[in-house]
mmCIF file of C-alpha atoms and ligand atoms in Angstrom:
data_model
loop_
_atom_site.group_PDB
_atom_site.id
_atom_site.type_symbol
_atom_site.label_atom_id
_atom_site.label_comp_id
_atom_site.label_asym_id
_atom_site.label_seq_id
_atom_site.Cartn_x
_atom_site.Cartn_y
_atom_site.Cartn_z
ATOM 1 C CA MET A 1 57.570 34.064 86.336
ATOM 2 C CA ARG A 2 58.389 33.378 82.796
ATOM 3 C CA SER A 3 55.265 30.755 82.430
ATOM 4 C CA GLU A 4 53.039 33.225 84.199
ATOM 5 C CA LEU A 5 54.062 35.821 81.676
ATOM 6 C CA GLU A 6 53.547 33.244 78.829
ATOM 7 C CA LYS A 7 50.078 32.300 80.192
ATOM 8 C CA ASP A 8 49.259 36.172 80.627
ATOM 9 C CA PHE A 9 50.441 36.910 77.113
ATOM 10 C CA GLN A 10 48.287 34.288 75.754
ATOM 11 C CA ARG A 11 45.074 35.014 77.879
ATOM 12 C CA PHE A 12 45.167 38.710 77.286
ATOM 13 C CA GLU A 13 45.268 38.116 73.209
ATOM 14 C CA ARG A 14 41.585 38.438 73.468
ATOM 15 C CA GLU A 15 41.320 41.183 76.137
ATOM 16 C CA LEU A 16 43.722 43.286 77.875
ATOM 17 C CA PRO A 17 42.818 43.958 81.615
ATOM 18 C CA HIS A 18 41.749 47.640 81.603
ATOM 19 C CA ASP A 19 43.854 48.232 84.922
ATOM 20 C CA PHE A 20 47.087 45.935 83.574
ATOM 21 C CA PRO A 21 49.686 48.103 86.010
ATOM 22 C CA ALA A 22 47.707 46.874 88.817
ATOM 23 C CA HIS A 23 47.775 43.152 87.426
ATOM 24 C CA VAL A 24 51.812 43.733 87.019
ATOM 25 C CA ARG A 25 52.109 44.833 90.222
ATOM 26 C CA GLU A 26 50.142 41.947 91.770
ATOM 27 C CA ALA A 27 51.432 39.254 89.565
ATOM 28 C CA TYR A 28 55.045 40.305 89.066
ATOM 29 C CA ARG A 29 55.700 42.664 92.051
ATOM 30 C CA ILE A 30 56.748 45.365 89.172
ATOM 31 C CA ASP A 31 55.628 48.986 89.724
ATOM 32 C CA LEU A 32 55.252 50.591 86.308
ATOM 33 C CA THR A 33 54.921 54.162 87.698
ATOM 34 C CA ALA A 34 56.200 56.520 85.558
ATOM 35 C CA ARG A 35 56.457 60.543 84.994
ATOM 36 C CA TYR A 36 55.481 62.930 82.330
ATOM 37 C CA LEU A 37 56.185 66.381 82.760
ATOM 38 C CA GLY A 38 56.059 66.208 86.179
ATOM 39 C CA GLU A 39 52.982 63.933 86.559
ATOM 40 C CA THR A 40 52.936 60.636 87.823
ATOM 41 C CA ILE A 41 51.488 58.269 85.438
ATOM 42 C CA PRO A 42 50.669 54.502 85.938
ATOM 43 C CA HIS A 43 52.962 53.306 83.194
ATOM 44 C CA PRO A 44 55.565 54.900 80.725
ATOM 45 C CA ILE A 45 53.552 54.201 77.511
ATOM 46 C CA GLY A 46 52.145 57.517 75.935
ATOM 47 C CA LYS A 47 51.059 58.301 72.383
ATOM 48 C CA GLY A 48 53.368 61.091 70.551
ATOM 49 C CA SER A 49 51.460 64.063 68.958
ATOM 50 C CA GLY A 50 50.546 63.373 65.418
ATOM 51 C CA GLN A 51 47.856 61.891 63.298
ATOM 52 C CA LEU A 52 46.409 59.406 66.011
ATOM 53 C CA SER A 53 45.614 62.215 68.677
ATOM 54 C CA LEU A 54 43.351 64.414 66.058
ATOM 55 C CA ASN A 55 39.928 63.985 67.402
ATOM 56 C CA GLN A 56 37.818 63.214 70.661
ATOM 57 C CA GLY A 57 37.340 59.386 69.379
ATOM 58 C CA GLN A 58 40.704 58.834 69.398
ATOM 59 C CA LEU A 59 41.175 59.842 72.843
ATOM 60 C CA GLU A 60 38.406 58.005 74.107
ATOM 61 C CA ASP A 61 39.653 54.735 72.486
ATOM 62 C CA ASP A 62 43.070 55.490 74.336
ATOM 63 C CA ALA A 63 41.301 56.050 77.618
ATOM 64 C CA ALA A 64 39.413 52.866 77.180
ATOM 65 C CA ALA A 65 42.424 51.062 76.464
ATOM 66 C CA GLY A 66 44.634 52.111 79.355
ATOM 67 C CA LEU A 67 47.353 54.482 77.791
ATOM 68 C CA ALA A 68 48.959 56.596 80.115
ATOM 69 C CA PHE A 69 49.245 59.985 78.345
ATOM 70 C CA VAL A 70 48.374 61.295 74.938
ATOM 71 C CA VAL A 71 50.050 64.569 73.218
ATOM 72 C CA LEU A 72 47.639 66.140 70.822
ATOM 73 C CA LYS A 73 48.363 67.033 67.002
ATOM 74 C CA THR A 74 50.428 70.134 67.002
ATOM 75 C CA VAL A 75 48.732 73.239 66.381
ATOM 76 C CA ILE A 76 50.080 76.258 64.650
ATOM 77 C CA ALA A 77 50.123 79.644 66.871
ATOM 78 C CA GLN A 78 48.306 82.483 65.934
ATOM 79 C CA ASP A 79 47.602 86.108 67.026
ATOM 80 C CA ASP A 80 44.039 87.499 67.876
ATOM 81 C CA ALA A 81 43.718 88.502 64.395
ATOM 82 C CA GLY A 82 44.287 84.778 63.204
ATOM 83 C CA ALA A 83 47.653 85.391 61.388
ATOM 84 C CA GLN A 84 50.429 82.523 61.592
ATOM 85 C CA SER A 85 53.610 83.282 60.906
ATOM 86 C CA MET A 86 54.369 79.689 60.740
ATOM 87 C CA ALA A 87 51.131 79.150 58.318
ATOM 88 C CA ALA A 88 53.476 76.846 55.884
ATOM 89 C CA TRP A 89 53.112 74.265 58.625
ATOM 90 C CA ALA A 90 49.132 74.426 58.953
ATOM 91 C CA ILE A 91 48.831 72.307 55.347
ATOM 92 C CA HIS A 92 46.223 69.512 54.725
ATOM 93 C CA GLU A 93 47.245 66.100 53.729
ATOM 94 C CA THR A 94 45.511 62.710 54.601
ATOM 95 C CA ARG A 95 47.616 60.180 52.938
ATOM 96 C CA MET A 96 49.717 58.265 55.052
ATOM 97 C CA LYS A 97 51.759 54.927 54.164
ATOM 98 C CA VAL A 98 53.100 52.454 56.878
ATOM 99 C CA GLU A 99 55.889 50.887 55.245
ATOM 100 C CA ARG A 100 59.167 48.914 55.894
ATOM 101 C CA ARG A 101 62.486 51.007 56.069
ATOM 102 C CA ARG A 102 65.644 49.208 56.079
ATOM 103 C CA THR A 103 68.810 50.312 57.679
ATOM 104 C CA ALA A 104 72.321 50.181 55.916
ATOM 105 C CA ASP A 105 73.236 47.195 58.043
ATOM 106 C CA GLY A 106 70.282 45.560 56.738
ATOM 107 C CA ARG A 107 67.707 45.771 59.945
ATOM 108 C CA SER A 108 64.050 46.301 58.918
ATOM 109 C CA GLY A 109 61.968 48.523 60.864
ATOM 110 C CA TRP A 110 58.747 50.415 60.354
ATOM 111 C CA THR A 111 58.410 53.956 59.169
ATOM 112 C CA VAL A 112 54.992 56.157 58.476
ATOM 113 C CA THR A 113 55.673 58.072 54.936
ATOM 114 C CA TRP A 114 53.481 61.129 54.875
ATOM 115 C CA LYS A 115 53.980 64.596 53.622
ATOM 116 C CA GLY A 116 51.874 66.442 56.149
ATOM 117 C CA ARG A 117 52.685 69.095 59.012
ATOM 118 C CA GLY A 118 50.405 70.457 61.502
ATOM 119 C CA TRP A 119 47.150 71.129 62.373
ATOM 120 C CA ASP A 120 45.043 72.045 59.430
ATOM 121 C CA ARG A 121 41.752 72.961 60.919
ATOM 122 C CA SER A 122 40.546 76.281 63.044
ATOM 123 C CA LEU A 123 42.068 77.128 66.669
ATOM 124 C CA ASP A 124 38.536 76.883 67.815
ATOM 125 C CA GLU A 125 38.177 73.200 66.881
ATOM 126 C CA TYR A 126 41.478 72.143 68.426
ATOM 127 C CA LEU A 127 40.228 73.914 71.793
ATOM 128 C CA ALA A 128 37.229 71.663 71.399
ATOM 129 C CA MET A 129 39.569 68.764 71.751
ATOM 130 C CA VAL A 130 41.676 70.522 74.436
ATOM 131 C CA ARG A 131 38.538 70.687 76.598
ATOM 132 C CA ALA A 132 37.659 67.308 75.888
ATOM 133 C CA GLY A 133 41.095 66.327 76.756
ATOM 134 C CA ARG A 134 40.932 68.165 80.063
ATOM 135 C CA ASP A 135 37.764 66.347 81.189
ATOM 136 C CA LEU A 136 39.410 63.027 80.531
ATOM 137 C CA THR A 137 42.443 64.223 82.793
ATOM 138 C CA ARG A 138 40.174 65.642 85.319
ATOM 139 C CA ALA A 139 38.610 62.317 85.463
ATOM 140 C CA GLY A 140 41.866 60.592 85.833
ATOM 141 C CA ARG A 141 41.312 58.436 82.776
ATOM 142 C CA LEU A 142 44.133 59.864 80.489
ATOM 143 C CA LEU A 143 46.544 62.616 80.654
ATOM 144 C CA VAL A 144 46.019 64.547 77.813
ATOM 145 C CA VAL A 145 48.495 67.539 76.708
ATOM 146 C CA PRO A 146 48.339 69.951 74.035
ATOM 147 C CA SER A 147 51.383 70.443 71.485
ATOM 148 C CA VAL A 148 52.239 73.915 69.559
ATOM 149 C CA LYS A 149 54.511 75.150 67.073
ATOM 150 C CA TYR A 150 55.192 78.818 67.837
ATOM 151 C CA HIS A 151 56.947 81.578 65.641
ATOM 152 C CA LEU A 152 60.995 80.817 65.451
ATOM 153 C CA PRO A 153 62.354 83.831 63.424
ATOM 154 C CA PRO A 154 65.789 84.200 61.683
ATOM 155 C CA LEU A 155 68.713 85.425 63.972
ATOM 156 C CA ALA A 156 68.350 89.087 63.447
ATOM 157 C CA GLN A 157 64.448 89.199 63.678
ATOM 158 C CA ALA A 158 62.445 89.321 66.876
ATOM 159 C CA PHE A 159 59.832 86.608 68.047
ATOM 160 C CA ARG A 160 56.316 87.395 67.245
ATOM 161 C CA ASP A 161 55.112 87.476 70.982
ATOM 162 C CA SER A 162 51.496 88.322 69.901
ATOM 163 C CA GLU A 163 51.246 84.686 68.630
ATOM 164 C CA TYR A 164 53.005 82.949 71.798
ATOM 165 C CA ARG A 165 50.444 85.383 73.996
ATOM 166 C CA TYR A 166 47.185 84.576 72.261
ATOM 167 C CA THR A 167 47.586 81.050 71.673
ATOM 168 C CA THR A 168 48.840 80.255 75.106
ATOM 169 C CA ALA A 169 46.104 82.284 76.739
ATOM 170 C CA GLN A 170 43.376 80.402 74.646
ATOM 171 C CA LEU A 171 44.973 77.006 75.691
ATOM 172 C CA ALA A 172 44.963 78.118 79.315
ATOM 173 C CA ALA A 173 41.368 79.368 79.244
ATOM 174 C CA ALA A 174 40.312 75.891 77.560
ATOM 175 C CA TRP A 175 42.263 74.267 80.351
ATOM 176 C CA ARG A 176 41.075 76.175 83.320
ATOM 177 C CA GLU A 177 42.979 74.685 86.375
ATOM 178 C CA PRO A 178 46.821 75.446 86.391
ATOM 179 C CA PRO A 179 49.379 74.508 85.473
ATOM 180 C CA LEU A 180 48.700 74.460 81.711
ATOM 181 C CA LEU A 181 51.144 71.321 80.533
ATOM 182 C CA LEU A 182 52.147 71.946 76.973
ATOM 183 C CA GLU A 183 54.639 70.653 74.370
ATOM 184 C CA LYS A 184 56.413 72.846 71.632
ATOM 185 C CA ASP A 185 57.417 71.084 68.659
ATOM 186 C CA PHE A 186 60.532 71.123 66.659
ATOM 187 C CA SER A 187 59.708 69.152 63.816
ATOM 188 C CA PRO A 188 61.636 66.947 61.192
ATOM 189 C CA THR A 189 60.181 69.246 58.479
ATOM 190 C CA LEU A 190 61.604 72.290 60.254
ATOM 191 C CA ALA A 191 65.004 70.604 60.474
ATOM 192 C CA GLY A 192 64.791 70.278 56.668
ATOM 193 C CA ASP A 193 63.649 73.809 56.261
ATOM 194 C CA LEU A 194 66.096 76.295 55.336
ATOM 195 C CA LEU A 195 65.300 77.923 58.592
ATOM 196 C CA ALA A 196 67.146 75.425 60.425
ATOM 197 C CA ALA A 197 70.334 75.504 58.404
ATOM 198 C CA ASP A 198 71.932 77.983 60.799
ATOM 199 C CA ARG A 199 73.259 76.174 64.027
ATOM 200 C CA ALA A 200 73.324 79.792 65.751
ATOM 201 C CA GLN A 201 69.703 80.417 65.030
ATOM 202 C CA VAL A 202 68.571 76.938 66.285
ATOM 203 C CA LEU A 203 70.338 77.452 69.364
ATOM 204 C CA ARG A 204 68.779 80.879 70.026
ATOM 205 C CA TRP A 205 65.292 79.543 69.547
ATOM 206 C CA LEU A 206 66.127 76.608 72.256
ATOM 207 C CA ARG A 207 67.436 79.133 74.523
ATOM 208 C CA GLU A 208 64.829 81.437 74.242
ATOM 209 C CA VAL A 209 61.378 79.790 73.605
ATOM 210 C CA PRO A 210 60.634 78.028 76.782
ATOM 211 C CA GLY A 211 61.120 81.559 78.545
ATOM 212 C CA ARG A 212 58.581 83.137 75.881
ATOM 213 C CA ILE A 213 56.211 80.714 76.650
ATOM 214 C CA ARG A 214 56.389 81.192 80.215
ATOM 215 C CA ALA A 215 56.215 84.988 79.746
ATOM 216 C CA ALA A 216 53.062 84.766 77.521
ATOM 217 C CA SER A 217 51.088 82.313 79.639
ATOM 218 C CA PRO A 218 48.599 84.176 82.158
ATOM 219 C CA VAL A 219 48.893 80.858 84.423
ATOM 220 C CA SER A 220 51.836 78.665 85.472
ATOM 221 C CA VAL A 221 52.980 76.636 82.611
ATOM 222 C CA ARG A 222 55.054 73.336 82.229
ATOM 223 C CA VAL A 223 56.957 73.465 78.940
ATOM 224 C CA ALA A 224 58.296 70.068 77.618
ATOM 225 C CA VAL A 225 60.186 70.910 74.326
ATOM 226 C CA LYS A 226 60.308 68.403 71.614
ATOM 227 C CA LEU A 227 63.630 68.353 69.927
ATOM 228 C CA MET A 228 64.286 67.812 66.204
ATOM 229 C CA ASN A 229 66.979 65.571 64.867
ATOM 230 C CA ALA A 230 68.810 68.440 63.238
ATOM 231 C CA ARG A 231 70.841 67.836 59.962
ATOM 232 C CA PHE A 232 73.825 68.227 61.999
ATOM 233 C CA ASP A 233 76.206 65.751 63.941
ATOM 234 C CA ASP A 234 75.380 63.846 67.411
ATOM 235 C CA ALA A 235 77.403 66.580 69.147
ATOM 236 C CA PHE A 236 74.930 69.127 68.090
ATOM 237 C CA GLN A 237 72.113 67.136 69.197
ATOM 238 C CA LEU A 238 73.870 67.347 72.530
ATOM 239 C CA ALA A 239 74.227 71.072 72.234
ATOM 240 C CA MET A 240 70.539 71.635 71.548
ATOM 241 C CA MET A 241 69.748 69.627 74.850
ATOM 242 C CA GLU A 242 71.978 71.760 76.776
ATOM 243 C CA GLU A 243 70.843 75.133 75.316
ATOM 244 C CA CYS A 244 67.155 74.265 76.212
ATOM 245 C CA ARG A 245 67.826 74.903 79.837
ATOM 246 C CA ASP A 246 64.490 76.435 80.639
ATOM 247 C CA ALA A 247 62.380 73.731 79.562
ATOM 248 C CA ASP A 248 60.763 71.412 82.008
ATOM 249 C CA ALA A 249 61.274 68.426 79.865
ATOM 250 C CA LEU A 250 63.136 67.373 76.577
ATOM 251 C CA VAL A 251 61.415 64.829 74.507
ATOM 252 C CA CYS A 252 64.386 63.118 72.424
ATOM 253 C CA PHE A 253 64.041 63.210 69.272
ATOM 254 C CA ASN A 254 61.532 63.790 66.652
ATOM 255 C CA ARG A 255 62.057 61.923 63.098
ATOM 256 C CA LEU A 256 64.890 62.223 60.865
ATOM 257 C CA PHE A 257 64.505 63.784 57.766
ATOM 258 C CA ASP A 258 65.354 62.412 54.185
ATOM 259 C CA GLU A 259 66.348 65.319 52.069
ATOM 260 C CA ARG A 260 66.234 63.193 49.097
ATOM 261 C CA LEU A 261 62.510 62.081 49.625
ATOM 262 C CA ALA A 262 61.712 65.261 51.455
ATOM 263 C CA THR A 263 60.110 63.376 53.899
ATOM 264 C CA ALA A 264 60.518 62.554 57.542
ATOM 265 C CA TYR A 265 61.384 58.949 58.492
ATOM 266 C CA GLY A 266 61.665 56.708 61.728
ATOM 267 C CA GLY A 267 62.807 52.851 62.193
ATOM 268 C CA TRP A 268 66.061 51.530 63.393
ATOM 269 C CA ASP A 269 68.258 54.843 62.085
ATOM 270 C CA LEU A 270 65.939 56.883 64.258
ATOM 271 C CA SER A 271 66.314 55.171 67.623
ATOM 272 C CA ASP A 272 70.057 54.456 66.816
ATOM 273 C CA ARG A 273 70.790 58.110 66.607
ATOM 274 C CA ASN A 274 68.469 59.201 69.543
ATOM 275 C CA LEU A 275 70.219 56.453 72.073
ATOM 276 C CA ARG A 276 73.765 57.606 70.784
ATOM 277 C CA ALA A 277 72.566 61.280 71.299
ATOM 278 C CA LEU A 278 71.108 60.426 74.984
ATOM 279 C CA ASP A 279 74.362 58.537 75.649
ATOM 280 C CA LEU A 280 76.577 61.767 74.998
ATOM 281 C CA TYR A 281 74.056 63.357 77.370
ATOM 282 C CA ARG A 282 74.236 60.757 80.177
ATOM 283 C CA LEU A 283 78.036 60.680 80.247
ATOM 284 C CA ARG A 284 78.906 64.473 79.838
ATOM 285 C CA PRO A 285 80.987 65.929 82.811
ATOM 286 C CA PRO A 286 78.847 66.074 86.100
ATOM 287 C CA SER A 287 79.490 69.861 86.512
ATOM 288 C CA THR A 288 76.510 70.240 84.243
ATOM 289 C CA ALA A 289 73.366 69.418 86.389
ATOM 290 C CA LEU A 290 71.067 66.779 85.041
ATOM 291 C CA ASP A 291 67.779 68.427 85.959
ATOM 292 C CA ARG A 292 65.337 68.241 83.309
ATOM 293 C CA ALA A 293 63.150 65.238 82.580
ATOM 294 C CA LEU A 294 63.852 63.396 79.718
ATOM 295 C CA VAL A 295 60.863 61.650 77.565
ATOM 296 C CA GLY A 296 61.896 59.009 74.665
ATOM 297 C CA THR A 297 60.407 58.853 71.393
ATOM 298 C CA GLY A 298 61.492 56.953 68.019
ATOM 299 C CA ASN A 299 61.239 53.523 66.919
ATOM 300 C CA ILE A 300 59.716 52.323 70.325
ATOM 301 C CA CYS A 301 58.051 48.967 69.115
ATOM 302 C CA SER A 302 58.929 46.955 72.224
ATOM 303 C CA GLY A 303 58.905 47.173 76.021
ATOM 304 C CA ARG A 304 62.890 46.326 75.604
ATOM 305 C CA MET A 305 63.201 49.632 73.224
ATOM 306 C CA ILE A 306 61.376 51.649 76.265
ATOM 307 C CA LEU A 307 63.987 50.295 78.583
ATOM 308 C CA GLU A 308 66.628 51.464 76.262
ATOM 309 C CA TYR A 309 65.458 54.987 76.688
ATOM 310 C CA ALA A 310 64.922 54.508 80.181
ATOM 311 C CA ARG A 311 68.445 53.307 80.829
ATOM 312 C CA ARG A 312 69.530 56.704 79.283
ATOM 313 C CA GLY A 313 67.318 58.865 81.819
ATOM 314 C CA CYS A 314 63.898 58.833 79.969
ATOM 315 C CA ASP A 315 61.227 58.496 82.448
ATOM 316 C CA SER A 316 58.410 57.898 79.932
ATOM 317 C CA ALA A 317 58.074 57.301 76.301
ATOM 318 C CA GLN A 318 55.973 58.609 73.060
ATOM 319 C CA LEU A 319 55.010 56.307 70.310
ATOM 320 C CA HIS A 320 53.419 56.901 67.176
ATOM 321 C CA THR A 321 54.427 54.347 64.421
ATOM 322 C CA PHE A 322 53.745 51.240 66.583
ATOM 323 C CA PHE A 323 50.265 52.117 67.106
ATOM 324 C CA GLN A 324 49.437 52.302 63.542
ATOM 325 C CA LEU A 325 50.746 48.839 62.267
ATOM 326 C CA PRO A 326 48.770 46.503 60.019
ATOM 327 C CA LEU A 327 46.665 44.442 62.560
ATOM 328 C CA SER A 328 48.452 41.443 61.253
ATOM 329 C CA GLN A 329 51.484 42.525 63.004
ATOM 330 C CA TYR A 330 50.085 42.521 66.546
ATOM 331 C CA PRO A 331 50.267 39.155 68.453
ATOM 332 C CA ALA A 332 46.787 40.070 70.135
ATOM 333 C CA THR A 333 43.613 38.986 68.034
ATOM 334 C CA HIS A 334 40.919 41.491 69.373
ATOM 335 C CA GLY A 335 40.691 44.952 70.520
ATOM 336 C CA SER A 336 41.625 48.289 69.605
ATOM 337 C CA ARG A 337 45.153 49.045 67.978
ATOM 338 C CA THR A 338 46.263 50.829 71.215
ATOM 339 C CA GLN A 339 44.955 47.906 73.408
ATOM 340 C CA ARG A 340 46.895 45.401 70.838
ATOM 341 C CA ALA A 341 49.925 47.471 71.031
ATOM 342 C CA LEU A 342 49.946 47.774 74.902
ATOM 343 C CA HIS A 343 49.473 43.957 75.121
ATOM 344 C CA ALA A 344 52.844 43.362 73.039
ATOM 345 C CA LEU A 345 54.636 46.346 74.562
ATOM 346 C CA VAL A 346 54.145 45.035 78.375
ATOM 347 C CA PHE A 347 53.388 40.964 78.267
ATOM 348 C CA HIS A 348 55.284 39.929 75.139
ATOM 349 C CA PRO A 349 57.528 37.004 76.938
ATOM 350 C CA ARG A 350 60.672 37.789 75.191
ATOM 351 C CA ASP A 351 60.554 41.757 74.277
ATOM 352 C CA GLY A 352 57.821 43.046 76.619
ATOM 353 C CA LEU A 353 58.273 45.465 79.456
ATOM 354 C CA VAL A 354 57.899 42.986 82.297
ATOM 355 C CA ALA A 355 60.451 40.351 80.242
ATOM 356 C CA GLY A 356 62.987 43.444 80.022
ATOM 357 C CA MET A 357 62.627 44.422 83.645
ATOM 358 C CA LEU A 358 62.886 40.459 84.991
ATOM 359 C CA ALA A 359 65.846 40.586 82.692
ATOM 360 C CA LEU A 360 67.655 43.461 84.117
ATOM 361 C CA GLU A 361 67.039 41.749 87.657
ATOM 362 C CA ALA A 362 68.692 38.749 86.390
ATOM 363 C CA GLN A 363 71.554 40.507 85.147
ATOM 364 C CA GLY A 364 72.035 42.175 88.679
ATOM 365 C CA THR A 365 71.615 45.566 86.934
ATOM 366 C CA LEU A 366 68.293 46.008 88.650
ATOM 367 C CA GLU A 367 67.321 45.252 92.265
ATOM 368 C CA ARG A 368 64.074 44.963 94.295
ATOM 369 C CA ARG A 369 63.267 47.651 96.682
ATOM 370 C CA GLY A 370 60.529 46.600 99.251
ATOM 371 C CA GLY A 371 60.082 43.436 97.219
ATOM 372 C CA ALA A 372 59.182 45.040 94.053
ATOM 373 C CA LEU A 373 61.031 45.872 90.955
ATOM 374 C CA HIS A 374 60.384 49.695 89.911
ATOM 375 C CA PHE A 375 60.400 51.308 86.529
ATOM 376 C CA LEU A 376 61.676 54.647 87.886
ATOM 377 C CA ASP A 377 64.714 52.973 89.655
ATOM 378 C CA VAL A 378 65.768 52.109 86.117
ATOM 379 C CA VAL A 379 65.980 55.668 85.258
ATOM 380 C CA ALA A 380 67.261 56.943 88.575
ATOM 381 C CA ASP A 381 70.220 54.364 88.367
ATOM 382 C CA ALA A 382 70.734 55.920 84.777
ATOM 383 C CA ARG A 383 70.874 59.355 86.132
ATOM 384 C CA ARG A 384 73.241 58.464 88.894
ATOM 385 C CA ALA A 385 75.598 56.495 86.835
ATOM 386 C CA GLY A 386 75.750 59.342 84.328
HETATM 387 C C1 LIG B 1 52.376 61.033 60.511
HETATM 388 C C2 LIG B 1 53.031 61.347 61.937
HETATM 389 C C3 LIG B 1 52.636 62.789 62.148
HETATM 390 C C4 LIG B 1 53.413 63.235 63.163
HETATM 391 N N1 LIG B 1 52.724 64.669 63.600
HETATM 392 C C5 LIG B 1 53.459 64.982 64.613
HETATM 393 C C6 LIG B 1 53.155 66.682 65.251
HETATM 394 O O1 LIG B 1 52.356 67.037 64.742
HETATM 395 N N2 LIG B 1 53.903 66.935 66.216
HETATM 396 C C7 LIG B 1 55.015 66.238 66.622
HETATM 397 O O2 LIG B 1 55.338 66.903 67.738
HETATM 398 N N3 LIG B 1 55.389 65.030 66.348
HETATM 399 C C8 LIG B 1 54.899 64.420 65.044
HETATM 400 N N4 LIG B 1 55.081 63.086 64.784
HETATM 401 C C9 LIG B 1 56.343 62.581 65.769
HETATM 402 C C10 LIG B 1 55.587 61.406 66.636
HETATM 403 O O3 LIG B 1 55.040 62.010 67.737
HETATM 404 C C11 LIG B 1 56.918 60.666 67.125
HETATM 405 O O4 LIG B 1 57.547 61.258 67.999
HETATM 406 C C12 LIG B 1 57.751 60.137 65.950
HETATM 407 O O5 LIG B 1 57.124 59.533 64.944
HETATM 408 C C13 LIG B 1 59.008 58.898 66.545
HETATM 409 O O6 LIG B 1 58.088 58.055 67.132
HETATM 410 P P1 LIG B 1 57.697 56.645 66.367
HETATM 411 O O7 LIG B 1 59.106 56.310 65.640
HETATM 412 O O8 LIG B 1 57.167 55.634 67.718
HETATM 413 O O9 LIG B 1 56.787 57.126 64.977
HETATM 414 C C14 LIG B 1 54.496 62.418 63.692
HETATM 415 C C15 LIG B 1 54.838 61.221 63.483
HETATM 416 C C16 LIG B 1 54.051 60.720 62.117
HETATM 417 C C17 LIG B 1 54.460 59.458 61.983
#
């Protein structure tokens, strides 16, 4: 199988087969089926919300490449008069820089330096993109999910339910057939903001926000909460996960915030921190039921890293930075960035998903069932072991 993998890796440098999960199933007897927010998807690789899901052209390219899901850029909620209490997040900034970032112990990773925040165009323009995403989803070509930043009040103040109601109703109308799937973003710039300096305040948001979205929605809704990396210790990451009981899924965790440079960042520091916090969650006492789905995000630049998150209970992965690297960094020579990224993530003979699953089998960590290795068995084993 190793030499098959070498051959496939080279063969697919020029063109990745669109239905690569079917090829992986036939050639390696590996089933990559995964899950995102209760939906079954053909493999675990999706795109996180951000600058790479801003328009319909990007969605078309991702559907053509065979990505499993895309989370749209985060829109800032508003009420029916257009008022946005989180307007400070709807700012315009286009300049991005993809650069190296080193950890204190010398490992070099990638980060995107960018001072921007949320969606900076109108809600109507966002809804047009939601409708395009809905059509791709209905056609079975790509699961597309909107992302929202709703009002988050200081502890003593009330939530502005009018913003929750108006924005959620608009999204539900654009989506048409329930359930509505959406992500609620807690961003690194929020983590860096004074608003998030108070632990009790942050925990109240996590306790109340999923229920407020549900109450505001005219149709049934599934909510993934994308948790931030708060400016507190790992134990607080765990406290946030536990407090967010009403979410259907937790996305763990958005980028770190560099207070000195006032910018969000990723790289190895991000995955180290995220995997550490997920370990705490997995190994906590069994009395606290592990029912919410987990989704991994942060420094996922290889199939092996997808498996690191899966081994801590994440049944899919959201990437951003790896879809943005200079073309010279991908081994593939042809295709869109998404195709080139998928080629490396799945077929790299040492670090790809197929190689990683075969390695888990060789170590005796993963067993064949019905003759096949299943990605979701890695996740199920992690949850059982936890
Ligand atoms: C330029 C940029 C913009 C982003 N914008 C958003 C956003 O609007 N909403 C959100 O939930 N996450 C946003 N993210 C976070 C990504 O979706 C992702 O979770 C994070 O970058 C960690 O993954 P990565 O290490 O693969 O980049 C953004 C990330 C980058 C780099």
